Short mmCIF file of C-alpha atoms in Angstrom, two decimals:
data_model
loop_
_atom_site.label_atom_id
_atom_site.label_comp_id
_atom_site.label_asym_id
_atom_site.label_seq_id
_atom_site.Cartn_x
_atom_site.Cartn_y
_atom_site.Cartn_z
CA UNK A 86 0.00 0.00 0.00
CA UNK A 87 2.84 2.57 0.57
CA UNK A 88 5.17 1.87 -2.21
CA UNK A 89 1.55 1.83 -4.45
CA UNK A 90 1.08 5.60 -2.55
CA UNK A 91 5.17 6.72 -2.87
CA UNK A 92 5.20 5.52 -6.65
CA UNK A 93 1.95 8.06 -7.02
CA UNK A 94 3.38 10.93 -5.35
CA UNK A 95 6.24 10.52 -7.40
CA UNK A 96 4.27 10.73 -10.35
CA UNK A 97 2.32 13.63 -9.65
CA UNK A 98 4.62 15.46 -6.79
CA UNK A 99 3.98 18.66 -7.91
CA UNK A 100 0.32 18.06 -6.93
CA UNK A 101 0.76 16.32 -3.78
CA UNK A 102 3.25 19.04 -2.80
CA UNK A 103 -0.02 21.30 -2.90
CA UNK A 104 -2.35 19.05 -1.55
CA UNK A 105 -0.69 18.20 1.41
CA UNK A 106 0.02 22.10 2.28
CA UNK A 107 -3.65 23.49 1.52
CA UNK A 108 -7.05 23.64 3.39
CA UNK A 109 -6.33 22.28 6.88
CA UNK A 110 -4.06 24.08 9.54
CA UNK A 111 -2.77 20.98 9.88
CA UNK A 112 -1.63 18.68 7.19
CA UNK A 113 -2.81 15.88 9.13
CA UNK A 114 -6.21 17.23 9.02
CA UNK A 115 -6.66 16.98 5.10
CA UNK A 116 -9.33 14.66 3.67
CA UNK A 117 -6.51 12.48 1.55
CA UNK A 118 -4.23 12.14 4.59
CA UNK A 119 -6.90 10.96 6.85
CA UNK A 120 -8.24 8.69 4.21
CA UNK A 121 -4.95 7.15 4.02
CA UNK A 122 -4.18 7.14 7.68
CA UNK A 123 -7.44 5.12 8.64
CA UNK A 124 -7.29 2.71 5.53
CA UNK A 125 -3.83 1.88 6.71
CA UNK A 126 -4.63 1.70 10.24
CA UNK A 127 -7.45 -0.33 9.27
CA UNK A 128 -5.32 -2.70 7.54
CA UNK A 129 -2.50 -2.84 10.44
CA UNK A 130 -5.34 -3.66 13.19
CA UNK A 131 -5.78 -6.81 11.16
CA UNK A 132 -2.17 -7.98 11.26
CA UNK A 133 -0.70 -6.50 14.19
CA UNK A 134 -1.25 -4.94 17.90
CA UNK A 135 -4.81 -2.77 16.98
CA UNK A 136 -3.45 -0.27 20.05
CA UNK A 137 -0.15 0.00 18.30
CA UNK A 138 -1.75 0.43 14.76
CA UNK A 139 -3.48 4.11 14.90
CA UNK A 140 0.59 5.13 15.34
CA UNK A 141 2.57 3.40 12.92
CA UNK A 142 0.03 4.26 10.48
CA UNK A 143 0.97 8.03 11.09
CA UNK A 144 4.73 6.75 11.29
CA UNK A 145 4.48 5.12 7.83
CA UNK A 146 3.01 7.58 6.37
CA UNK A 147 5.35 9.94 7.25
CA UNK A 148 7.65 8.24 5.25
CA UNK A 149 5.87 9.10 1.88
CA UNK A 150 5.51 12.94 2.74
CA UNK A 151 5.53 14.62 -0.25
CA UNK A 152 7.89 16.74 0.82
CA UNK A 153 10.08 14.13 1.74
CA UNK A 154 10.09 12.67 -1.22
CA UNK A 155 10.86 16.29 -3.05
CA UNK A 156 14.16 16.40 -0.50
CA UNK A 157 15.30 12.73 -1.40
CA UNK A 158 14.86 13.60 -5.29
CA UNK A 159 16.35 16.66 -5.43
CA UNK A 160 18.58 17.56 -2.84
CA UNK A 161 20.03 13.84 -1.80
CA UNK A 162 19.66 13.09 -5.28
CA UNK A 163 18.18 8.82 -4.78
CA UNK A 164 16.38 7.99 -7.89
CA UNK A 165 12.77 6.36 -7.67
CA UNK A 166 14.43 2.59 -7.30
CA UNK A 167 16.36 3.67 -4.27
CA UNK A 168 13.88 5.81 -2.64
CA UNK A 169 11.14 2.39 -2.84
CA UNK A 170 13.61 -0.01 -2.08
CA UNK A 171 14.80 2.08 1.45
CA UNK A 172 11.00 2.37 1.90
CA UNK A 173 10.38 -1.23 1.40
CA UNK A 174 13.29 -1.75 4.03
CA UNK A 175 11.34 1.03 6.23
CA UNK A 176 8.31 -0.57 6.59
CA UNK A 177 9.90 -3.98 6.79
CA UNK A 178 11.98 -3.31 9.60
CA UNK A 179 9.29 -1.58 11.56
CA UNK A 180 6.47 -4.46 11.27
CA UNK A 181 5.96 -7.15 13.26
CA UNK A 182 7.44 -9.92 11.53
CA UNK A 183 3.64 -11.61 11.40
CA UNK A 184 2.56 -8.45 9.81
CA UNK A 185 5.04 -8.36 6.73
CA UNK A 186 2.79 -9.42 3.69
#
């Protein structure tokens, strides 16, 4: 589910740069980020601790920030391989091994 998200904002990061800075005061707040926070919640609380899942659904997610993504492209200069494959490694090394799918 992230790597499908990451490989989307790196197709369209100009929008997502946008998207993730307007409406809310927060950008935790917006519509897309809370969709995507309680689908992957949703998803951990199946496969892992359902207390622990509300926060490393925020933790993950942080991951594929669009500006994030804009910093590793630009400025550290990883290509799109490198940036999902140290994602990949991310999320593996922060699940619970039962939760790794």
């Amino acid at each position: 589910m992230l790597d499908a998200l990451a490989r989307f904002k790196l197709d369209n990061l100009s929008l997502y740069l946008v998207l993730e800075e307007a409406g809310a005061s927060s950008p935790y707040e917006s519509p897309s980020y809370t969709w995507w926070h309680t689908t992957l919640r949703d998803s951990l609380a199946q496969c892992t601790d359902a207390e622990r899942a509300g926060f490393l659904a925020r933790a993950l997610l942080a991951a594929v920030r669009a500006d994030l993504i804009a910093h590793l492209l630009t400025v550290e200069r990883l290509s799109v391989e490198e940036i999902r494959t140290r994602l990949a490694a991310h999320v593996h090394s922060v699940l619970p091994a039962d939760a790794r799918r």
